[in-house]
mmCIF file of C-alpha atoms in Angstrom:
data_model
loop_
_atom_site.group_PDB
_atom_site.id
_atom_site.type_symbol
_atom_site.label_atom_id
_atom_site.label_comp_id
_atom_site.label_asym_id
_atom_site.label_seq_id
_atom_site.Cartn_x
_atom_site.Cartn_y
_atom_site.Cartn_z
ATOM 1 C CA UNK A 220 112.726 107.376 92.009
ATOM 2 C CA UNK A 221 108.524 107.343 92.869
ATOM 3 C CA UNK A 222 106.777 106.831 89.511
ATOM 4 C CA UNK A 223 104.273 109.727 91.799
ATOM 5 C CA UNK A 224 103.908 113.434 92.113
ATOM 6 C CA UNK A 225 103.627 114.540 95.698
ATOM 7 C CA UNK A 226 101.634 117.471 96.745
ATOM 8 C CA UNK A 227 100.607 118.524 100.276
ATOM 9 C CA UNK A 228 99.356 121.444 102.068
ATOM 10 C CA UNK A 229 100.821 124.719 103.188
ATOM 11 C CA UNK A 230 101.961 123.264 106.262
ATOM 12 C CA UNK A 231 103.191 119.800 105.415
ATOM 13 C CA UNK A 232 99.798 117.985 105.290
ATOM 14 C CA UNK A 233 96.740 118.027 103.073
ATOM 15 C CA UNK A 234 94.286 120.295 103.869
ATOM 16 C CA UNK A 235 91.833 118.062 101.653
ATOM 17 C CA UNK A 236 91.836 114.822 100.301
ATOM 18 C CA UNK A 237 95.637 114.431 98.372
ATOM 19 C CA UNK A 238 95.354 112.353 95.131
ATOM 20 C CA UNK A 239 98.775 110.961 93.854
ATOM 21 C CA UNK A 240 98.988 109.508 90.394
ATOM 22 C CA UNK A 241 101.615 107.552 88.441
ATOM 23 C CA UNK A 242 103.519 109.724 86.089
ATOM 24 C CA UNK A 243 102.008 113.102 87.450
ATOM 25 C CA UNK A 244 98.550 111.401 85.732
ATOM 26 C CA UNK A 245 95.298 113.651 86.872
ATOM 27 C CA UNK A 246 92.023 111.644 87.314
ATOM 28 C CA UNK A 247 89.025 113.136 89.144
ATOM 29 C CA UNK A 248 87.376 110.585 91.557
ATOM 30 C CA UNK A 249 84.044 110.818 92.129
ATOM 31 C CA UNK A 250 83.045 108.017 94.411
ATOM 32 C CA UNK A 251 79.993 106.868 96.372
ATOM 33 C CA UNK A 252 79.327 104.615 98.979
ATOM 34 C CA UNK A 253 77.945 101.151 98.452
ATOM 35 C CA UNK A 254 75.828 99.008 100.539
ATOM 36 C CA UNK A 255 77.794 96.172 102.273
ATOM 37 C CA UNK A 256 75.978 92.594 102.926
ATOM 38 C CA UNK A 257 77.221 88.815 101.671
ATOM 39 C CA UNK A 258 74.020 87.152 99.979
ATOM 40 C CA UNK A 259 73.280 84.075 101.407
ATOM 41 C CA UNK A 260 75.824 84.192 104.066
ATOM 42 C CA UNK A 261 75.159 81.687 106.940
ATOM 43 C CA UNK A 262 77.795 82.572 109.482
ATOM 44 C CA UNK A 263 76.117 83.286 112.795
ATOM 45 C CA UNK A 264 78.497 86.212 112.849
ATOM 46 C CA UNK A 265 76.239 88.035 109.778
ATOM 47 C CA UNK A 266 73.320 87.589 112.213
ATOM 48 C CA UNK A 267 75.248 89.046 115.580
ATOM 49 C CA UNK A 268 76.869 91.365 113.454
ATOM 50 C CA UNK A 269 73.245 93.051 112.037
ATOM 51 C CA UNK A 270 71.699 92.965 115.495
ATOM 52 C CA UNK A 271 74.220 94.770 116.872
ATOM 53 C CA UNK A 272 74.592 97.153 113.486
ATOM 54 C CA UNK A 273 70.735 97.518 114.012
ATOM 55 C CA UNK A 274 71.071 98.520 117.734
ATOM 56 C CA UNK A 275 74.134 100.768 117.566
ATOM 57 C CA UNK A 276 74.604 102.326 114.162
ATOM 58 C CA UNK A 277 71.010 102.043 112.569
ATOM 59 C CA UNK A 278 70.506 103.905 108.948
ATOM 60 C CA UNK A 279 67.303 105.165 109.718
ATOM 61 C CA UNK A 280 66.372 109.110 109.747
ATOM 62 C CA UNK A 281 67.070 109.746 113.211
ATOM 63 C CA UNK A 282 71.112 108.222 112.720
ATOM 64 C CA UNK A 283 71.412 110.443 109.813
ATOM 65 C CA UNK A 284 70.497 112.950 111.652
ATOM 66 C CA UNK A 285 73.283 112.082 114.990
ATOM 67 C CA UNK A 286 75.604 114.101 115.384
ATOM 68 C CA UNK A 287 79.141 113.174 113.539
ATOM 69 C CA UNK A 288 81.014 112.326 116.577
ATOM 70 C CA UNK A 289 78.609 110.319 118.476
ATOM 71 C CA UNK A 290 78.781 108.063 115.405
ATOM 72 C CA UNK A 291 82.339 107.654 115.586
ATOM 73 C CA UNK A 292 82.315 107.243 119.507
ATOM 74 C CA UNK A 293 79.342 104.921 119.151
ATOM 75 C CA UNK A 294 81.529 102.867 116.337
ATOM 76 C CA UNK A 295 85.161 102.750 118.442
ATOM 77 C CA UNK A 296 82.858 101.378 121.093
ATOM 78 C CA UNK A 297 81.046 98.864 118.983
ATOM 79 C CA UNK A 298 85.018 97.848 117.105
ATOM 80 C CA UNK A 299 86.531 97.150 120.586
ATOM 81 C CA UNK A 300 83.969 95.315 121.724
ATOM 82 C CA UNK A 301 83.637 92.947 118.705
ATOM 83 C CA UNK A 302 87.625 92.970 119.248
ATOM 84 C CA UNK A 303 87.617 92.355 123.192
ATOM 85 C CA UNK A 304 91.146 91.065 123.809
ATOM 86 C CA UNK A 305 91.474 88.348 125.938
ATOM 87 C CA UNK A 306 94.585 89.145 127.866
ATOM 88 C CA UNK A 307 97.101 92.241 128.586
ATOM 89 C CA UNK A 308 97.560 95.051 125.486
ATOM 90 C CA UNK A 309 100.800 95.271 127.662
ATOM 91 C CA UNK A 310 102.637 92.240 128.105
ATOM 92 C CA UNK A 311 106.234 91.475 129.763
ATOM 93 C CA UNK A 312 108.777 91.841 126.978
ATOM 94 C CA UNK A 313 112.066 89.292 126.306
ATOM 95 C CA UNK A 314 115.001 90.183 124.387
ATOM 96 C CA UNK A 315 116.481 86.923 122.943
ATOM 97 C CA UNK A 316 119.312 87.941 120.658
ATOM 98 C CA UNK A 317 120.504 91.677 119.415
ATOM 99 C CA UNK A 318 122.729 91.965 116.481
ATOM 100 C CA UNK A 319 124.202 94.732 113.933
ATOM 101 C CA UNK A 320 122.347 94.022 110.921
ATOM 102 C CA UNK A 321 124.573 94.938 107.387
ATOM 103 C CA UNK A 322 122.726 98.304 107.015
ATOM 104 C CA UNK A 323 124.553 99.259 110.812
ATOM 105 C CA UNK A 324 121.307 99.148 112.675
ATOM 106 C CA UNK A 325 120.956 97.876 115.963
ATOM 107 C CA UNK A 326 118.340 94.805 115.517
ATOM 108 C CA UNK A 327 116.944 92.984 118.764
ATOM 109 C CA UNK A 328 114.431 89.949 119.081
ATOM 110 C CA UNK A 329 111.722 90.497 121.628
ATOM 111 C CA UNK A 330 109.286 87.859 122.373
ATOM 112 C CA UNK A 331 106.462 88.461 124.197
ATOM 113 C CA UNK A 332 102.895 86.959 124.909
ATOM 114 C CA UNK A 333 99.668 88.194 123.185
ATOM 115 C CA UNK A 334 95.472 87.411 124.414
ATOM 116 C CA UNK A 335 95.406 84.380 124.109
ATOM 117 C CA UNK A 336 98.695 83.412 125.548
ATOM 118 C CA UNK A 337 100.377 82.123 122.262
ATOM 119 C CA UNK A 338 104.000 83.428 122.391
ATOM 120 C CA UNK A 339 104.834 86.520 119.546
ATOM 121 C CA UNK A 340 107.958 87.442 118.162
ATOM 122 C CA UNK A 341 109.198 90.959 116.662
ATOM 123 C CA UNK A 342 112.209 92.420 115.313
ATOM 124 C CA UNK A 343 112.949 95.621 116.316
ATOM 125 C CA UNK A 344 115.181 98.111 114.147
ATOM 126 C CA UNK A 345 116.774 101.273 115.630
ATOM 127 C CA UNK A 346 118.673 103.867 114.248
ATOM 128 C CA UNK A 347 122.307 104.343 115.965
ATOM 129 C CA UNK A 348 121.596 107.711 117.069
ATOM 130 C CA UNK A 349 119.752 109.131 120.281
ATOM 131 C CA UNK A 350 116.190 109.030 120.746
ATOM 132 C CA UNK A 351 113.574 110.153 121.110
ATOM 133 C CA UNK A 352 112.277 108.775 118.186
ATOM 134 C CA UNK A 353 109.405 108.610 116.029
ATOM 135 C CA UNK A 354 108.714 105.182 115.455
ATOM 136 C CA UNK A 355 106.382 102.878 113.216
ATOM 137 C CA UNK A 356 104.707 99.334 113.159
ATOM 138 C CA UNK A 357 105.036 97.321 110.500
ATOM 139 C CA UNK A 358 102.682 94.782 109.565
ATOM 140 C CA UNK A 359 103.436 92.217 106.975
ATOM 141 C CA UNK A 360 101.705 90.050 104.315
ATOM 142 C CA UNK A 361 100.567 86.391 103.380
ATOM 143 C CA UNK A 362 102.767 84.446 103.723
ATOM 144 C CA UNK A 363 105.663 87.038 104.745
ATOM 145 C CA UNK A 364 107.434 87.123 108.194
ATOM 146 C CA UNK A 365 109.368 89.905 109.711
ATOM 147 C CA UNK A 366 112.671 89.263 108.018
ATOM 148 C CA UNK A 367 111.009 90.181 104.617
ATOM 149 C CA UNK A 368 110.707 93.947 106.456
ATOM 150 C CA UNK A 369 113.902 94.441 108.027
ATOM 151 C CA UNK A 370 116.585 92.616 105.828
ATOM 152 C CA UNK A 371 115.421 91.068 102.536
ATOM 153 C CA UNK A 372 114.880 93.372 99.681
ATOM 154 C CA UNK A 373 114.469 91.376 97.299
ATOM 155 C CA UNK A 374 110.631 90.738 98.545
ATOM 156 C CA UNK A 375 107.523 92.675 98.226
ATOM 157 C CA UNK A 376 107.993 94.119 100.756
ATOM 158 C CA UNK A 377 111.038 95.662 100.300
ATOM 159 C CA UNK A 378 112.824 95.572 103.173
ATOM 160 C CA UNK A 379 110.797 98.869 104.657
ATOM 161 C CA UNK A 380 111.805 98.874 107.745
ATOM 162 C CA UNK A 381 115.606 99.308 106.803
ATOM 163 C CA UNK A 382 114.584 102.669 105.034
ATOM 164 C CA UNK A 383 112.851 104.000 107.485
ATOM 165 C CA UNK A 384 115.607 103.030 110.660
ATOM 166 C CA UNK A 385 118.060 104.586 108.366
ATOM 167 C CA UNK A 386 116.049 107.721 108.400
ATOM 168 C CA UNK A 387 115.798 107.808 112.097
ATOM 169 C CA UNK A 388 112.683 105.959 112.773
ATOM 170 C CA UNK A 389 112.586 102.847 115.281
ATOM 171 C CA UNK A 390 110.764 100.139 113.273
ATOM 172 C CA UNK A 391 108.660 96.865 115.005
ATOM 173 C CA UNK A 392 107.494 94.545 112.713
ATOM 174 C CA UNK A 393 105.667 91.083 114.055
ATOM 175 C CA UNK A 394 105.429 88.067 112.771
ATOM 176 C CA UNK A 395 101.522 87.964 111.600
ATOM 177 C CA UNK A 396 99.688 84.751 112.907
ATOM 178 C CA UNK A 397 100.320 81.380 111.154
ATOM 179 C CA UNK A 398 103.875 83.166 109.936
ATOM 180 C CA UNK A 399 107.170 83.845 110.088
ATOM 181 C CA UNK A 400 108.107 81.859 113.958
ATOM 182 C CA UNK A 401 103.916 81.539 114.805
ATOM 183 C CA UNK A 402 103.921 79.257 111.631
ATOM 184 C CA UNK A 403 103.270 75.525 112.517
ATOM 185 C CA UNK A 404 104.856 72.703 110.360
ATOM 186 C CA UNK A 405 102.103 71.095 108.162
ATOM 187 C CA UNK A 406 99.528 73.431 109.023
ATOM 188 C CA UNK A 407 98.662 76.543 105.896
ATOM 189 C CA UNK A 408 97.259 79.354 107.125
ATOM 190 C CA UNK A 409 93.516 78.733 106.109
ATOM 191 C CA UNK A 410 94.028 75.983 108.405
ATOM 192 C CA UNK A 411 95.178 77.155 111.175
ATOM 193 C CA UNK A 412 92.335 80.066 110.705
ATOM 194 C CA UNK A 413 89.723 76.938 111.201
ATOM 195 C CA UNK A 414 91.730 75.648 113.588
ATOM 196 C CA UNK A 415 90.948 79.178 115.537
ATOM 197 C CA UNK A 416 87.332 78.746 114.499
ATOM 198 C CA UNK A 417 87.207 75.418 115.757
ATOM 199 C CA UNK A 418 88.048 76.792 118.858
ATOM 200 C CA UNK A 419 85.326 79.208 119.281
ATOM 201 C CA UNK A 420 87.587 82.597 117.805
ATOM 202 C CA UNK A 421 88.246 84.414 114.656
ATOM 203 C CA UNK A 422 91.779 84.546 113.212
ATOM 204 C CA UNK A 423 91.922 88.075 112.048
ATOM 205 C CA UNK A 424 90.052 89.448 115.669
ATOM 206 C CA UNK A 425 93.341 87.562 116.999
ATOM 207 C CA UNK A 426 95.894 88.907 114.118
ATOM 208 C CA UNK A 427 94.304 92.579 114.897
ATOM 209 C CA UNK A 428 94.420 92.210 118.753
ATOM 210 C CA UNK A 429 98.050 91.251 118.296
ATOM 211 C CA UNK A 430 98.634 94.068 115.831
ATOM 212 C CA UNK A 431 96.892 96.160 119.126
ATOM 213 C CA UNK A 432 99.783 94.976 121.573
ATOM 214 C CA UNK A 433 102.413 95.267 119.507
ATOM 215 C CA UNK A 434 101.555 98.742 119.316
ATOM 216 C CA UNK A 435 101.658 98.993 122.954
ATOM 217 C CA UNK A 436 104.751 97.020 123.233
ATOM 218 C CA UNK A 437 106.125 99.671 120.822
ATOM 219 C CA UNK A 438 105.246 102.699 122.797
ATOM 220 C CA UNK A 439 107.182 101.065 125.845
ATOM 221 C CA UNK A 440 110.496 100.473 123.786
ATOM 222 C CA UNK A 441 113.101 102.330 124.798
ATOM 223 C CA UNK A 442 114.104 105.532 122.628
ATOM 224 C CA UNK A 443 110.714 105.902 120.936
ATOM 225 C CA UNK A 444 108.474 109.286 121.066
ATOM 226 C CA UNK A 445 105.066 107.194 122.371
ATOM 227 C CA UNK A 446 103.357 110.190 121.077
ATOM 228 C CA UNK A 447 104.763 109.678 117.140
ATOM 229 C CA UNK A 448 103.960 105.929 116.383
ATOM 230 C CA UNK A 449 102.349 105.049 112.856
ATOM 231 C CA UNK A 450 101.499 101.973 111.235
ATOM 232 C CA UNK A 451 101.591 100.421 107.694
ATOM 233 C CA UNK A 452 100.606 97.250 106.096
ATOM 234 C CA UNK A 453 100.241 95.645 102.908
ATOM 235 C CA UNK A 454 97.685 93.346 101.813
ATOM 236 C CA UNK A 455 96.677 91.352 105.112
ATOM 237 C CA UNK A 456 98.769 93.585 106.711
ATOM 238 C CA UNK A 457 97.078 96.735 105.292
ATOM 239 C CA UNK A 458 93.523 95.295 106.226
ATOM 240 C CA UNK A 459 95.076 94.145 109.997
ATOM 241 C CA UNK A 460 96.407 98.203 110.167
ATOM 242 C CA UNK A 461 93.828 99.790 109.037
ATOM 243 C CA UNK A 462 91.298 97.728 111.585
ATOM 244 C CA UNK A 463 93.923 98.304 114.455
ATOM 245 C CA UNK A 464 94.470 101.831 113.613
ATOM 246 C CA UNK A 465 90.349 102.941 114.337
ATOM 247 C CA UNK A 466 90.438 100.910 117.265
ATOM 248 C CA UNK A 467 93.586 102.748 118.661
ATOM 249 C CA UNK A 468 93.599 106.051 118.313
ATOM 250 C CA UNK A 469 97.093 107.141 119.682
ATOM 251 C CA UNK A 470 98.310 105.741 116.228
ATOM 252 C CA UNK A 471 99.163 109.170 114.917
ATOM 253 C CA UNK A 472 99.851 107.581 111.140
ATOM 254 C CA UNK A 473 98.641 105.047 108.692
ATOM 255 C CA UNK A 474 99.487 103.398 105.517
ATOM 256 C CA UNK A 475 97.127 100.728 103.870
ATOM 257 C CA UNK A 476 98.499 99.364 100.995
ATOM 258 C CA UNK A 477 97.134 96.968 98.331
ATOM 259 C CA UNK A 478 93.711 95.868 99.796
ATOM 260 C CA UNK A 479 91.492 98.786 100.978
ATOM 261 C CA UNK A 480 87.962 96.754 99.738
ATOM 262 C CA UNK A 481 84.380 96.912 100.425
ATOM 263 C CA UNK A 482 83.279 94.181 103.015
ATOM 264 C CA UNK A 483 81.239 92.665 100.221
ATOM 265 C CA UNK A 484 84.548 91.767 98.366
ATOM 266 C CA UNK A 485 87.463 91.364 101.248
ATOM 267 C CA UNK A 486 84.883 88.643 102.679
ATOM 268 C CA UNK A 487 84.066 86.650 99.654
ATOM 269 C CA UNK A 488 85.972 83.486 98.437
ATOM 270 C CA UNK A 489 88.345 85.351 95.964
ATOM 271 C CA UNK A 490 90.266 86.128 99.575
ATOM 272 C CA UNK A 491 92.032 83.878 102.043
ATOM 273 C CA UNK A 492 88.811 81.829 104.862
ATOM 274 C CA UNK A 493 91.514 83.632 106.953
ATOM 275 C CA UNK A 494 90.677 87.102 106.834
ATOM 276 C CA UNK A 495 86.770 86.810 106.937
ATOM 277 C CA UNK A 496 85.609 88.837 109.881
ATOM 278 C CA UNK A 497 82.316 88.772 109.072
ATOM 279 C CA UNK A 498 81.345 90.878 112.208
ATOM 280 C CA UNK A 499 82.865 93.834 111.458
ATOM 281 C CA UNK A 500 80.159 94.513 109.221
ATOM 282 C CA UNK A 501 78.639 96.057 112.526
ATOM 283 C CA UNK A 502 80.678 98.918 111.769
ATOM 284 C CA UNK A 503 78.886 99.408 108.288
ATOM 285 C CA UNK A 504 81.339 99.845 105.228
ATOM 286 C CA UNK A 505 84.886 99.692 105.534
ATOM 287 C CA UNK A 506 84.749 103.242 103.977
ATOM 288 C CA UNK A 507 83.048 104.555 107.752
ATOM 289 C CA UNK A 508 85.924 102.661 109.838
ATOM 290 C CA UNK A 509 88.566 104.097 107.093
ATOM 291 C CA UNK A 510 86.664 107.543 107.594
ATOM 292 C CA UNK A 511 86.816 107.309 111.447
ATOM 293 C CA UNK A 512 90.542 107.136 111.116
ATOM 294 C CA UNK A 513 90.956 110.919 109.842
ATOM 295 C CA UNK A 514 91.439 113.879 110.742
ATOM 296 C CA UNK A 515 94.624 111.433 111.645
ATOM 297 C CA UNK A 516 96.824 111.524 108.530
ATOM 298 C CA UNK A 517 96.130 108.349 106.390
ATOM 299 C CA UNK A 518 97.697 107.278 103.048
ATOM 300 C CA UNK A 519 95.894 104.310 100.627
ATOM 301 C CA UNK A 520 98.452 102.882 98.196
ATOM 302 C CA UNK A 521 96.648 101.249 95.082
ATOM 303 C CA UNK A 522 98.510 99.881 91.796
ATOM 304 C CA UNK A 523 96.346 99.743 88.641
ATOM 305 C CA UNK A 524 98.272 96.665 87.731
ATOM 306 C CA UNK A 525 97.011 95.017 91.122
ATOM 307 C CA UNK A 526 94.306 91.943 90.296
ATOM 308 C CA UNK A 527 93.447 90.703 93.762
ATOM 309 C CA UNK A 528 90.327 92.714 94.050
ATOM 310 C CA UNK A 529 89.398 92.270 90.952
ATOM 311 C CA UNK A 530 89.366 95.121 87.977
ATOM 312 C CA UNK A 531 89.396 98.750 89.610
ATOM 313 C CA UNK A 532 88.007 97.047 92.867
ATOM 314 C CA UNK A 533 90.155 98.592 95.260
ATOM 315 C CA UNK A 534 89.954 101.754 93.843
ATOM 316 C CA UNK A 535 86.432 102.281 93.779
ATOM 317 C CA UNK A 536 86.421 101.693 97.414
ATOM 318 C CA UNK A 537 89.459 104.293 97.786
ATOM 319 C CA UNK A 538 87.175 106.801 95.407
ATOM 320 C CA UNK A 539 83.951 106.607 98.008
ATOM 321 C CA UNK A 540 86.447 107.353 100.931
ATOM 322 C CA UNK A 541 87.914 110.341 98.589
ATOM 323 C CA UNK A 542 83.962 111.695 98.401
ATOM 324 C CA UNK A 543 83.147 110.895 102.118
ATOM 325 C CA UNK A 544 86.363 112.954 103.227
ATOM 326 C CA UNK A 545 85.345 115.745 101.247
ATOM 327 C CA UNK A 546 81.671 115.505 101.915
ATOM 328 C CA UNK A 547 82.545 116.051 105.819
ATOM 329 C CA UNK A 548 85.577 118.505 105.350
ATOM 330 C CA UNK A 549 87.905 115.823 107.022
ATOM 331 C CA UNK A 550 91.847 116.272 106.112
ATOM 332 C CA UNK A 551 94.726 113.665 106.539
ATOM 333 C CA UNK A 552 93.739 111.559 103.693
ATOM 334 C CA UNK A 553 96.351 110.918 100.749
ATOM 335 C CA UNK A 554 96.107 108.560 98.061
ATOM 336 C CA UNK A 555 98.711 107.000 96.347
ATOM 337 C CA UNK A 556 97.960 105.484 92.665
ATOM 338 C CA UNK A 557 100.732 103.747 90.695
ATOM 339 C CA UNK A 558 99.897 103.176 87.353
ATOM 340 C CA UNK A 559 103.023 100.303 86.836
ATOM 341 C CA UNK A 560 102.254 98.664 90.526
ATOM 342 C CA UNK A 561 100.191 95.663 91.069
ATOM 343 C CA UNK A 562 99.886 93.856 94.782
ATOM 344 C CA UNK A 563 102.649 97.007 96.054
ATOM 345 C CA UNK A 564 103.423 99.854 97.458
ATOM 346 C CA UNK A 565 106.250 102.691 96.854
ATOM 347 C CA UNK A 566 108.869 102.281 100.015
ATOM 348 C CA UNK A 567 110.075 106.016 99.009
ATOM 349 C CA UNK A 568 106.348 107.528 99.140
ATOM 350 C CA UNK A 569 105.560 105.942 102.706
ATOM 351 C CA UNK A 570 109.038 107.039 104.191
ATOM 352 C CA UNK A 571 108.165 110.612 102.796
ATOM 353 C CA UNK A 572 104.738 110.448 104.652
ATOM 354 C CA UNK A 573 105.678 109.006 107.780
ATOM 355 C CA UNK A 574 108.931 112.227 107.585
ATOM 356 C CA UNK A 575 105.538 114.948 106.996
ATOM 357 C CA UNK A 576 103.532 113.506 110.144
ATOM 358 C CA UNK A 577 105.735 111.933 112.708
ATOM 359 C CA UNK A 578 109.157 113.859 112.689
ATOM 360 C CA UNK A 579 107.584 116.584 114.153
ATOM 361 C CA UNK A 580 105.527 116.777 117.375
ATOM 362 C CA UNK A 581 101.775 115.335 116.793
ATOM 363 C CA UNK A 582 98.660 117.922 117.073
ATOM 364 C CA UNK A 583 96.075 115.043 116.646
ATOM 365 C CA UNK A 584 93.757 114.629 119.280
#
């Protein structure tokens, strides 16, 4: 059972910002928004990034003054342009093997090639009966792979997928670069990151891109509703979903568990070289690109228990996106808190959310 009390609005979805606590526990969050910069950061990318920051999305009086929506506009504009794929968001699809997995769900390999040609692979769950369907992406953790999401339980991730294909939902989850079948013998994944860098790209602009056509490649698979598709991720995966979420807005859903942080933090050296993407502090604080995401329904999953961000870390970041959301009357957002979780999320309280906004036919613009 979810150590969480649930609570929505009239109609199935929070009217204003939705605070969940372990054991029914009631904290008020007050939150504000803190400035985002890397002291003595030399990464050409810090230098791009402000130029452009300074150009597009300036803090002066007159941007305060902008009106709400050309902000957000100006900011999915700025995000895909930092993100520029290099090839197809819609790329020819194989099928190399389908099986019956031991939960009766129809499981098939597709393989398929992302930007910058390397060759992805995804295992796609659906549910015996007739479509349409809703369907969600499912991005993994370090050092996961897909398997970890559609048959292991016994993982941190919980084998999520396989809950929500037994509920009715189609379920894609990729291998994330430098894992699962993109993994290369020898090579970690901070390595293959400067490897990347080496050759004049960023590793997480290519693990978001690929997070992008996956999506796509989702929308085109048989049986699925392309107008009810969510997303979810934990840790690099919740950072990858939540970037590829704002810059695709058809995603009608998202979950972002375990590492919702401030720039400041998800770029220092407590976090993998790998997921430094230094230019995305164009888009200001991670809070604005998190805010850009609602009215859509969102859901943050934090555990108290959970050190990688360091002693309430992720939480204060989760408190100043509370506050923003209720500053600008914006609904959708729902936060999750487990007081005995760490580096998790609750499998039980995402299927419930993903039953509340996709089952039925989307509104969101």
């Amino acid at each position: 059972m979810s150590d969480a009390g649930v609570a929505q609005g009239a109609a199935g979805r929070p009217s204003a910002p939705t605070v969940r606590f372990g054991f029914l526990r009631a904290i008020a969050l007050v939150g504000k928004i803190f400035a985002v910069c890397i002291p003595g950061a030399t990464d050409s990318a810090v230098a791009v990034a402000a130029a452009a920051n300074a150009e597009v999305l300036s803090c002066n009086d007159e941007a305060d003054e902008a009106d709400e929506a050309d902000e957000r506009s100006a900011r999915l504009l700025l995000l895909r342009q930092l993100l520029e794929p290099t090839g197809p968001l819609d790329p020819e699809i194989s099928i190399s093997s389908s099986v019956i997995t031991p939960a009766h769900l129809h499981e098939d390999t597709l393989r398929y090639r992302v930007g910058d040609g390397a060759m992805a692979r995804a295992l796609l769950l659906r549910p015996t009966t007739p479509g349409p369907h809703p369907a969600v992406l499912l991005i993994h953790g370090h050092d996961g792979r897909a398997e970890e999401l559609t048959r292991v339980r016994d993982t941190y991730h919980r084998a999520l997928g396989v809950h929500l294909a037994a509920a009715g939902f189609v379920v894609l989850a990729p291998d994330v670069r430098s894992f699962g079948a993109f993994k290369i013998e020898g090579q970690g994944h901070n390595q293959y990151a400067r490897n990347v860098r080496a050759a004049g790209d960023v590793y997480a602009r290519l693990a978001i891109n690929d997070a992008r056509v996956a999506f796509h490649v989702l929308q085109g698979v048989e049986g699925v509703d392309p107008d009810r598709i969510g997303i979810a991720g934990l840790s690099l995966g919740g950072f990858v979903a939540l970037v590829a979420a704002a810059a695709e807005p058809e995603i009608r859903a998202v979950v972002v568990s375990g590492l919702f942080l401030d720039w400041n933090t998800y770029f220092s050296p407590q976090h993998h070289f790998c997921q430094h993407f230094v230019a995305l502090l164009a888009l200001g604080s991670s809070v604005a690109l998190a805010a850009d995401i609602l009215p859509r329904p969102l859901q943050i999953h934090w555990g108290e228990r959970d050190s990688f961000a360091g002693p309430g870390g992720g939480l204060r970041n989760t408190e100043a996106l509370v506050e923003l959301a209720r500053e600008r009357g914006l609904p959708g957002l729902e936060v999750f808190v487990s007081k005995r979780s760490g580096h998790a999320f609750d499998p039980l309280a995402q299927l419930d959310f993903f039953q509340r906004h996709l089952e039925r036919s989307s509104t969101c613009p």
